[in-house]
Structures are given as structure tokens and as C-alpha cells.
């Protein structure tokens, strides 16, 4: 994945070694925008804290082997042979989808649509962190390209790193959009003044002929 060799069994072993984790399986999920991401499915003997689990994995594994998305289930689906039925694993949704904050502004809806396509993830809220729901630097480059092609904004990649939520990205783009919109009437007024001056100049020249 992204040029790195991934050992799914090693990741699963680290997950199973964590307190409270009863079952674990990791899959490399293909994304609609191309490439793949690591998704871990776990069940626990107690409530599983996904943030804490990621922190522990980062201490034990290279960053590229830490799943971008961890889905907590009551139990992993099994097939007739008692093995994990990978085809029955649910498509991951954004964390906290039940309490997500939906976009209300046009620019937020546009950015949410871009994220949904790039991440292959339904239920993106405006306060979800791009990197917590499976995003990485290469996918962020795709977001950058889509913002330029769909919305007409050229955004430095570093700015997208600084603003990893839909809400913060929309806010960072809004001033530029507002300034451009606010300046347009002034530009139109200046153009009309120039045209009027040219008409008066031509009229004056005609009178002196």
C-alpha cells in the first residue's frame, strides 16, 4: 500500500495483544479514487476506545501499518467453517456518524462530496478529521486537485494539512471567495467609469473638429 509492504497478520497480532480486544481482522480495502487503505475490524470483551487503540498501535507498528479506520463490532461475522467472513464485513462509516454534523453551507456540501468520493466513505461530517477517517497525504493531493477543478480554488497542500476538517477547509476558503465577490462591484464600477470617460473624450474631440 502506497509503496510499502504490509503484513496483515502482524497488524492483527498487535490488535489481539491489546487489552479488551477479543477478535481482530485487517483488510486492505480498495478505494473508488484508486489505491487501498487498511481497515481493521475488532470486537472486544469491553468497550473499545478507538483513539487509545490507534495510539497503542503507533507505538508498536510503523505508521504505514496502522489502519486508517478501525470499526468496532459486537462480533465478527463468521462463515460456515467458523472463519471470519470477510465479504460480510460492513462498509466503514465515519466515526460518530449517528451524531455527525451535516454540512449546511454550499461550500461545505461541495467539500463533503469531494471527501466522500476520495475516501470512499459515506456519512462524512464537517468536524471529522480527514486523517482519522482513512485519509493520508496522497489522498489529500486528490482533494487538492478536486477543490481546484470543482470549486476553482488553488489551495497549497500545507493549508489542507493545517485544516483537516471540512469546516476548517470551508472557512479557510470562504474569505478568499468573499473578498473576490466583494471586489467585483468595485471592478465593475471602475470599468463603467473608464468607459464613460472614453465616451466624453470622444465627444469632446468630435466637437473640436
Coordinates of N, CA and C in Angstrom, one line a residue:
X1 N 0.8 -1.2 0.0 CA 0.0 0.0 0.0 C 0.9 1.2 0.0
X2 N 0.7 2.2 -1.0 CA 1.5 3.4 -1.1 C 3.0 3.1 -1.2
X3 N 3.3 1.9 -1.8 CA 4.7 1.5 -1.9 C 5.3 0.8 -0.7
X4 N 4.5 0.5 0.3 CA 5.0 -0.2 1.5 C 4.5 -1.6 1.5
X5 N 5.4 -2.5 2.0 CA 5.0 -3.9 2.2 C 4.2 -4.0 3.5
X6 N 3.0 -4.6 3.4 CA 2.1 -4.6 4.6 C 1.9 -6.1 5.0
X7 N 2.1 -6.4 6.3 CA 1.9 -7.7 6.8 C 0.6 -7.7 7.7
X8 N -0.5 -8.1 7.0 CA -1.8 -8.0 7.7 C -1.8 -8.8 9.0
X9 N -1.1 -10.0 9.0 CA -1.1 -10.9 10.1 C -0.4 -10.2 11.3
X10 N 0.6 -9.4 11.0 CA 1.4 -8.7 12.1 C 0.5 -7.7 12.8
X11 N -0.3 -7.0 11.9 CA -1.2 -6.0 12.5 C -2.3 -6.6 13.3
X12 N -2.8 -7.7 12.8 CA -3.9 -8.4 13.6 C -3.3 -8.9 14.9
X13 N -2.1 -9.4 14.9 CA -1.5 -9.9 16.1 C -1.3 -8.8 17.2
X14 N -0.9 -7.6 16.7 CA -0.8 -6.4 17.6 C -2.2 -6.0 18.1
X15 N -3.2 -6.1 17.3 CA -4.6 -5.7 17.8 C -5.0 -6.7 18.9
X16 N -4.8 -8.0 18.6 CA -5.2 -9.0 19.6 C -4.4 -8.9 20.9
X17 N -3.3 -8.3 20.8 CA -2.5 -8.2 22.0 C -2.9 -7.0 22.9
X18 N -3.8 -6.2 22.4 CA -4.3 -5.0 23.2 C -5.3 -5.4 24.2
X19 N -5.4 -4.7 25.3 CA -6.4 -5.0 26.4 C -7.8 -4.8 25.8
X20 N -8.6 -5.8 26.1 CA -10.0 -5.7 25.8 C -10.4 -6.1 24.4
X21 N -9.4 -6.4 23.5 CA -9.7 -6.9 22.2 C -9.8 -8.4 22.1
X22 N -11.0 -8.9 21.7 CA -11.2 -10.3 21.6 C -11.0 -10.9 20.2
X23 N -11.4 -10.2 19.2 CA -11.3 -10.6 17.8 C -10.7 -9.5 17.0
X24 N -10.0 -9.8 15.9 CA -9.5 -8.7 15.1 C -9.2 -9.3 13.7
X25 N -9.5 -8.5 12.7 CA -9.2 -8.8 11.3 C -8.9 -7.5 10.6
X26 N -7.9 -7.6 9.7 CA -7.5 -6.4 9.0 C -7.6 -6.7 7.5
X27 N -8.2 -5.7 6.7 CA -8.3 -5.9 5.3 C -7.7 -4.7 4.6
X28 N -7.2 -4.9 3.4 CA -6.8 -3.8 2.5 C -7.9 -3.5 1.6
X29 N -8.6 -2.4 1.8 CA -9.8 -2.1 1.1 C -9.5 -1.2 -0.1
X30 N -9.9 -1.6 -1.3 CA -9.7 -0.7 -2.4 C -10.7 0.5 -2.4
X31 N -10.2 1.6 -2.8 CA -11.0 2.8 -2.8 C -11.4 3.2 -4.2
X32 N -12.5 3.9 -4.3 CA -13.0 4.3 -5.6 C -12.1 5.2 -6.3
X33 N -11.4 6.0 -5.6 CA -10.4 7.0 -6.2 C -9.1 6.4 -6.5
X34 N -9.0 5.1 -6.3 CA -7.7 4.4 -6.6 C -6.9 4.2 -5.3
X35 N -6.0 3.2 -5.3 CA -5.2 2.8 -4.2 C -6.0 2.0 -3.2
X36 N -5.4 1.8 -2.0 CA -6.0 1.0 -1.0 C -5.7 1.6 0.4
X37 N -6.5 1.2 1.4 CA -6.3 1.7 2.7 C -6.5 0.5 3.6
X38 N -5.9 0.5 4.8 CA -6.1 -0.5 5.8 C -7.3 -0.2 6.7
X39 N -8.2 -1.2 6.8 CA -9.3 -1.2 7.7 C -9.3 -2.3 8.7
X40 N -9.4 -2.0 9.9 CA -9.4 -3.1 11.0 C -10.8 -3.2 11.5
X41 N -11.2 -4.5 11.7 CA -12.5 -4.8 12.4 C -12.2 -5.5 13.7
X42 N -12.7 -5.0 14.8 CA -12.4 -5.6 16.1 C -13.7 -5.8 16.9
X43 N -13.7 -6.8 17.8 CA -14.7 -6.9 18.8 C -14.0 -7.0 20.1
X44 N -14.7 -6.6 21.2 CA -14.0 -6.6 22.4 C -14.7 -7.2 23.6
X45 N -14.0 -7.5 24.6 CA -14.6 -8.1 25.8 C -15.1 -6.9 26.7
X46 N -14.8 -5.7 26.3 CA -15.3 -4.5 26.9 C -15.4 -3.4 25.9
X47 N -15.8 -2.2 26.3 CA -15.8 -1.1 25.3 C -14.4 -0.8 24.8
X48 N -14.3 -0.7 23.5 CA -13.0 -0.4 22.8 C -12.9 1.1 22.5
X49 N -11.9 1.7 23.0 CA -11.6 3.1 22.7 C -10.7 3.1 21.5
X50 N -11.3 3.6 20.4 CA -10.6 3.5 19.1 C -9.3 4.5 19.1
X51 N -9.4 5.6 19.7 CA -8.3 6.6 19.8 C -7.2 6.0 20.6
X52 N -7.5 5.3 21.7 CA -6.5 4.7 22.5 C -5.8 3.5 21.8
X53 N -6.6 2.8 21.0 CA -6.2 1.6 20.3 C -5.2 2.1 19.2
X54 N -5.5 3.2 18.5 CA -4.6 3.7 17.5 C -3.3 4.2 18.1
X55 N -3.4 4.8 19.3 CA -2.1 5.3 20.0 C -1.2 4.1 20.3
X56 N -1.8 3.0 20.8 CA -1.0 1.8 21.1 C -0.4 1.2 19.9
X57 N -1.2 1.2 18.8 CA -0.6 0.6 17.5 C 0.5 1.4 17.0
X58 N 0.4 2.8 17.1 CA 1.5 3.6 16.7 C 2.8 3.4 17.4
X59 N 2.7 3.0 18.7 CA 3.8 2.7 19.5 C 4.5 1.3 19.1
X60 N 3.7 0.5 18.5 CA 4.2 -0.9 18.2 C 4.4 -1.2 16.7
X61 N 3.9 -0.3 15.9 CA 4.0 -0.6 14.4 C 4.5 0.7 13.7
X62 N 5.0 0.5 12.5 CA 5.3 1.7 11.6 C 4.0 2.4 11.3
X63 N 4.1 3.7 11.0 CA 2.9 4.4 10.8 C 2.1 3.9 9.6
X64 N 2.8 3.4 8.5 CA 2.1 2.9 7.4 C 1.4 1.6 7.6
X65 N 1.6 1.0 8.7 CA 0.9 -0.3 9.1 C -0.2 -0.1 10.1
X66 N -0.5 1.1 10.5 CA -1.6 1.4 11.4 C -2.8 1.7 10.6
X67 N -3.9 0.9 10.8 CA -5.1 1.1 10.0 C -5.7 2.5 10.1
X68 N -6.1 3.1 9.0 CA -6.6 4.4 9.0 C -8.0 4.4 9.6
X69 N -8.7 3.3 9.5 CA -10.1 3.1 10.0 C -10.2 1.9 10.9
X70 N -10.7 2.0 12.1 CA -11.0 0.9 12.9 C -12.5 0.8 13.2
X71 N -13.1 -0.3 12.9 CA -14.5 -0.5 13.1 C -14.7 -1.5 14.2
X72 N -15.5 -1.0 15.2 CA -15.8 -1.9 16.4 C -17.1 -2.6 16.2
X73 N -17.1 -3.9 16.3 CA -18.4 -4.7 16.1 C -18.6 -5.5 17.4
X74 N -19.9 -5.9 17.6 CA -20.2 -6.8 18.7 C -19.5 -8.1 18.5
X75 N -19.5 -8.6 17.3 CA -18.8 -9.9 17.0 C -18.5 -9.8 15.5
X76 N -17.4 -10.5 15.1 CA -17.0 -10.5 13.7 C -17.9 -11.6 13.0
X77 N -18.4 -11.3 11.8 CA -19.2 -12.3 11.1 C -18.4 -13.5 10.7
X78 N -18.9 -14.7 10.9 CA -18.3 -16.0 10.6 C -19.0 -16.7 9.5
X79 N -18.2 -17.5 8.7 CA -18.8 -18.3 7.7 C -19.1 -19.7 8.3
X80 N -19.6 -20.6 7.4 CA -20.0 -22.0 7.9 C -18.8 -22.8 8.5
X81 N -17.6 -22.4 8.1 CA -16.4 -23.1 8.6 C -15.8 -22.4 9.9
X82 N -16.6 -21.4 10.4 CA -16.1 -20.8 11.6 C -15.0 -19.8 11.4
X83 N -14.7 -19.4 10.2 CA -13.7 -18.4 9.9 C -14.4 -17.1 9.6
X84 N -13.6 -16.0 9.8 CA -14.2 -14.7 9.5 C -14.7 -14.5 8.1
X85 N -15.9 -14.1 7.9 CA -16.5 -14.0 6.6 C -16.2 -12.5 6.1
X86 N -15.1 -12.4 5.4 CA -14.7 -11.0 5.0 C -15.7 -10.3 4.1
X87 N -16.4 -11.1 3.3 CA -17.4 -10.5 2.4 C -18.6 -9.9 3.2
X88 N -18.8 -10.3 4.4 CA -19.9 -9.9 5.3 C -19.5 -8.7 6.2
X89 N -18.2 -8.3 6.1 CA -17.8 -7.2 6.9 C -18.5 -5.9 6.4
X90 N -19.0 -5.1 7.3 CA -19.7 -3.8 6.8 C -18.8 -2.8 6.3
X91 N -19.3 -2.0 5.4 CA -18.6 -0.8 4.8 C -18.4 0.2 5.9
X92 N -17.2 0.6 6.2 CA -17.0 1.6 7.3 C -17.6 2.9 7.1
X93 N -18.2 3.5 8.1 CA -18.7 4.8 8.1 C -17.8 5.7 8.9
X94 N -18.0 7.0 8.8 CA -17.2 8.0 9.5 C -17.5 7.8 11.0
X95 N -16.5 8.0 11.9 CA -16.7 7.8 13.3 C -17.8 8.8 13.8
X96 N -18.7 8.3 14.7 CA -19.7 9.1 15.2 C -20.8 9.5 14.2
X97 N -21.0 8.7 13.2 CA -22.0 9.0 12.2 C -23.3 9.4 12.7
X98 N -23.7 8.7 13.8 CA -25.1 9.0 14.4 C -25.2 10.4 14.9
X99 N -24.1 11.0 15.3 CA -24.1 12.4 15.9 C -23.3 13.3 15.0
X100 N -23.0 13.0 13.8 CA -22.3 13.8 12.9 C -23.0 15.1 12.6
X101 N -22.2 16.1 12.3 CA -22.7 17.5 12.0 C -22.7 17.6 10.5
X102 N -23.9 17.6 9.9 CA -24.1 17.7 8.4 C -23.7 19.0 7.9
X103 N -23.3 19.1 6.7 CA -23.0 20.4 6.1 C -24.2 21.2 5.9
X104 N -24.1 22.5 6.1 CA -25.3 23.4 5.8 C -25.0 24.5 4.8
X105 N -23.7 24.8 4.6 CA -23.3 25.8 3.6 C -23.0 25.1 2.3
X106 N -23.1 25.8 1.2 CA -22.9 25.3 -0.1 C -21.4 24.8 -0.2
X107 N -20.5 25.6 0.3 CA -19.1 25.2 0.1 C -18.8 24.0 1.0
X108 N -19.4 23.8 2.2 CA -19.3 22.6 3.0 C -19.8 21.4 2.3
X109 N -21.0 21.5 1.7 CA -21.5 20.4 0.9 C -20.6 20.0 -0.2
X110 N -20.0 20.9 -0.9 CA -19.1 20.6 -2.0 C -17.9 19.9 -1.5
X111 N -17.3 20.3 -0.4 CA -16.1 19.7 0.1 C -16.5 18.3 0.7
X112 N -17.6 18.2 1.3 CA -18.1 16.8 1.8 C -18.2 15.9 0.6
X113 N -18.7 16.3 -0.5 CA -18.9 15.5 -1.7 C -17.5 15.0 -2.2
X114 N -16.5 15.9 -2.2 CA -15.2 15.6 -2.6 C -14.6 14.5 -1.7
X115 N -14.7 14.7 -0.4 CA -14.2 13.8 0.6 C -14.8 12.4 0.4
X116 N -16.1 12.4 0.3 CA -16.9 11.1 0.1 C -16.3 10.3 -1.1
X117 N -16.1 11.1 -2.2 CA -15.6 10.4 -3.4 C -14.1 9.9 -3.2
X118 N -13.3 10.7 -2.7 CA -11.9 10.4 -2.5 C -11.7 9.3 -1.5
X119 N -12.4 9.4 -0.3 CA -12.2 8.4 0.7 C -13.0 7.1 0.5
X120 N -14.1 7.2 -0.3 CA -15.0 6.1 -0.5 C -15.7 5.8 0.8
X121 N -16.1 6.9 1.5 CA -16.7 6.7 2.8 C -18.0 7.6 2.9
X122 N -19.1 6.9 3.3 CA -20.3 7.6 3.5 C -20.4 8.2 4.9
X123 N -21.3 9.3 5.0 CA -21.5 9.8 6.3 C -20.4 10.7 6.8
X124 N -19.8 11.5 6.0 CA -18.7 12.4 6.4 C -19.4 13.7 7.0
X125 N -18.9 14.0 8.3 CA -19.4 15.2 8.9 C -18.4 16.3 8.8
X126 N -18.9 17.6 9.1 CA -18.0 18.7 8.8 C -16.9 18.8 9.9
X127 N -17.0 18.1 11.0 CA -16.0 18.1 12.0 C -15.1 16.9 12.1
X128 N -15.3 15.9 11.1 CA -14.5 14.7 11.1 C -13.1 15.1 10.6
X129 N -12.1 14.5 11.2 CA -10.7 14.8 10.9 C -10.3 13.9 9.7
X130 N -9.8 14.4 8.6 CA -9.5 13.7 7.4 C -8.6 12.5 7.7
X131 N -7.6 12.7 8.5 CA -6.7 11.6 8.8 C -7.2 10.6 9.8
X132 N -8.2 10.9 10.5 CA -8.8 9.9 11.4 C -9.8 9.0 10.7
X133 N -10.2 9.4 9.5 CA -11.3 8.5 8.8 C -10.7 7.9 7.5
X134 N -9.4 7.7 7.6 CA -8.7 6.9 6.5 C -7.9 7.7 5.5
X135 N -7.9 9.1 5.7 CA -7.1 9.9 4.8 C -5.6 9.8 5.0
X136 N -4.9 10.1 3.9 CA -3.4 10.2 4.0 C -2.9 11.2 3.0
X137 N -1.6 11.5 3.0 CA -1.1 12.6 2.2 C -1.4 12.4 0.7
X138 N -1.4 11.2 0.1 CA -1.7 11.0 -1.3 C -3.1 11.3 -1.6
X139 N -4.0 10.9 -0.7 CA -5.4 11.2 -0.9 C -5.7 12.7 -0.7
X140 N -4.9 13.4 0.1 CA -5.1 14.8 0.3 C -4.7 15.6 -1.0
X141 N -3.7 15.0 -1.7 CA -3.4 15.6 -3.0 C -4.6 15.5 -4.0
X142 N -5.3 14.4 -3.9 CA -6.5 14.3 -4.7 C -7.6 15.3 -4.3
X143 N -7.7 15.5 -3.0 CA -8.7 16.5 -2.5 C -8.3 17.9 -3.1
X144 N -7.0 18.2 -3.0 CA -6.5 19.4 -3.5 C -6.8 19.6 -5.0
X145 N -6.7 18.6 -5.8 CA -7.0 18.7 -7.2 C -8.5 18.8 -7.5
X146 N -9.3 18.1 -6.7 CA -10.7 18.2 -6.9 C -11.2 19.6 -6.4
X147 N -10.7 20.2 -5.4 CA -11.1 21.6 -5.0 C -10.8 22.6 -6.1
X148 N -9.6 22.4 -6.8 CA -9.3 23.3 -7.9 C -10.2 23.1 -9.1
X149 N -10.5 21.8 -9.4 CA -11.3 21.6 -10.6 C -12.7 21.9 -10.4
X150 N -13.3 21.6 -9.2 CA -14.7 21.8 -9.0 C -15.0 23.1 -8.4
X151 N -14.2 23.7 -7.6 CA -14.5 24.9 -6.9 C -13.7 26.1 -7.4
X152 N -12.6 25.8 -8.2 CA -11.9 26.9 -8.7 C -10.8 27.5 -7.8
X153 N -10.6 26.9 -6.6 CA -9.6 27.4 -5.7 C -8.3 26.7 -5.8
X154 N -7.2 27.4 -5.9 CA -5.8 26.8 -5.9 C -5.4 26.9 -4.4
X155 N -5.3 25.7 -3.7 CA -5.0 25.7 -2.3 C -3.7 25.0 -2.1
X156 N -2.7 25.6 -1.4 CA -1.4 24.9 -1.1 C -1.7 23.7 -0.2
X157 N -1.0 22.6 -0.5 CA -1.2 21.4 0.2 C -1.0 21.6 1.7
X158 N 0.0 22.5 2.1 CA 0.2 22.7 3.5 C -1.0 23.3 4.2
X159 N -1.8 24.1 3.5 CA -3.0 24.6 4.1 C -4.1 23.6 4.4
X160 N -4.1 22.5 3.5 CA -5.0 21.4 3.7 C -4.6 20.6 4.9
X161 N -3.3 20.5 5.1 CA -2.8 19.8 6.3 C -3.2 20.6 7.6
X162 N -3.1 21.9 7.5 CA -3.4 22.7 8.7 C -4.9 22.7 9.0
X163 N -5.7 22.4 8.0 CA -7.2 22.5 8.1 C -7.8 21.1 7.7
X164 N -7.7 20.1 8.7 CA -8.0 18.7 8.3 C -9.5 18.4 8.4
X165 N -10.4 19.4 8.7 CA -11.8 19.1 8.7 C -12.5 19.9 7.6
X166 N -13.7 19.4 7.2 CA -14.5 20.1 6.2 C -14.8 21.5 6.6
X167 N -15.1 21.7 7.9 CA -15.5 23.0 8.4 C -14.3 24.0 8.3
X168 N -13.1 23.5 8.7 CA -12.0 24.4 8.7 C -11.5 24.7 7.3
X169 N -11.6 23.7 6.4 CA -11.3 23.9 5.0 C -12.2 24.9 4.4
X170 N -13.5 24.8 4.6 CA -14.5 25.7 4.1 C -14.3 27.1 4.6
X171 N -13.9 27.2 5.9 CA -13.7 28.5 6.5 C -12.4 29.2 5.9
X172 N -11.4 28.4 5.6 CA -10.2 28.9 5.0 C -10.4 29.4 3.6
X173 N -11.3 28.8 2.9 CA -11.6 29.1 1.5 C -12.6 30.3 1.4
X174 N -13.5 30.5 2.4 CA -14.5 31.5 2.4 C -14.0 32.9 2.3
X175 N -13.0 33.3 3.1 CA -12.5 34.7 3.0 C -12.1 35.0 1.5
X176 N -11.4 34.1 0.9 CA -10.9 34.4 -0.5 C -12.1 34.5 -1.4
X177 N -13.1 33.7 -1.2 CA -14.3 33.7 -2.0 C -15.1 35.0 -1.8
X178 N -15.2 35.4 -0.5 CA -15.9 36.6 -0.1 C -15.2 37.8 -0.6
X179 N -13.9 37.9 -0.5 CA -13.1 39.0 -1.0 C -13.2 39.2 -2.5
X180 N -13.2 38.1 -3.2 CA -13.3 38.1 -4.6 C -14.7 38.7 -5.0
X181 N -15.7 38.2 -4.3 CA -17.1 38.6 -4.6 C -17.3 40.1 -4.2
X182 N -16.7 40.5 -3.1 CA -16.9 41.9 -2.7 C -16.2 42.8 -3.6
X183 N -15.0 42.4 -4.2 CA -14.3 43.3 -5.1 C -14.9 43.5 -6.4
X184 N -15.8 42.5 -6.8 CA -16.3 42.5 -8.2 C -17.1 43.8 -8.5
X185 N -18.0 44.3 -7.5 CA -18.8 45.5 -7.8 C -17.8 46.7 -8.0
X186 N -16.7 46.8 -7.3 CA -15.8 47.9 -7.4 C -15.1 47.8 -8.8
X187 N -14.8 46.6 -9.2 CA -14.2 46.4 -10.5 C -15.2 46.9 -11.6
X188 N -16.4 46.5 -11.4 CA -17.4 46.8 -12.4 C -17.6 48.4 -12.5
X189 N -17.6 49.0 -11.3 CA -17.8 50.5 -11.2 C -16.6 51.2 -11.9
X190 N -15.4 50.7 -11.7 CA -14.2 51.3 -12.3 C -14.3 51.1 -13.8
X191 N -14.7 50.0 -14.3 CA -14.8 49.7 -15.7 C -15.8 50.7 -16.3
X192 N -17.0 50.9 -15.6 CA -18.0 51.8 -16.2 C -17.5 53.3 -16.2
X193 N -16.7 53.6 -15.2 CA -16.1 55.0 -15.2 C -15.2 55.2 -16.3
X194 N -14.3 54.2 -16.6 CA -13.4 54.3 -17.7 C -14.1 54.4 -19.1
X195 N -15.2 53.6 -19.2 CA -16.0 53.7 -20.4 C -16.6 55.1 -20.6
X196 N -17.2 55.6 -19.5 CA -17.8 56.9 -19.6 C -16.8 58.0 -19.9
X197 N -15.6 57.9 -19.3 CA -14.6 58.9 -19.6 C -14.2 58.9 -21.1
X198 N -14.1 57.6 -21.7 CA -13.7 57.5 -23.1 C -14.8 58.1 -24.0
X199 N -16.1 57.9 -23.6 CA -17.2 58.4 -24.4 C -17.1 60.0 -24.4
X200 N -16.9 60.5 -23.2 CA -16.8 62.0 -23.1 C -15.6 62.6 -23.9
X201 N -14.5 61.8 -23.8 CA -13.3 62.3 -24.6 C -13.6 62.3 -26.0
X202 N -14.2 61.2 -26.5 CA -14.5 61.1 -28.0 C -15.5 62.2 -28.4
X203 N -16.5 62.5 -27.5 CA -17.5 63.5 -27.8 C -16.8 64.9 -27.9
X204 N -15.9 65.1 -26.9 CA -15.2 66.4 -26.9 C -14.3 66.6 -28.2
X205 N -13.6 65.5 -28.6 CA -12.8 65.5 -29.8 C -13.7 65.8 -31.0
X206 N -14.9 65.3 -31.0 CA -15.8 65.5 -32.2 C -16.2 66.9 -32.3
X207 N -16.4 67.6 -31.1 CA -16.9 69.0 -31.1 C -15.8 69.9 -31.6
X208 N -14.5 69.6 -31.5 CA -13.5 70.5 -31.9 C -13.0 70.2 -33.3
X209 N -13.7 69.3 -34.0 CA -13.3 69.1 -35.4 C -14.0 70.1 -36.3

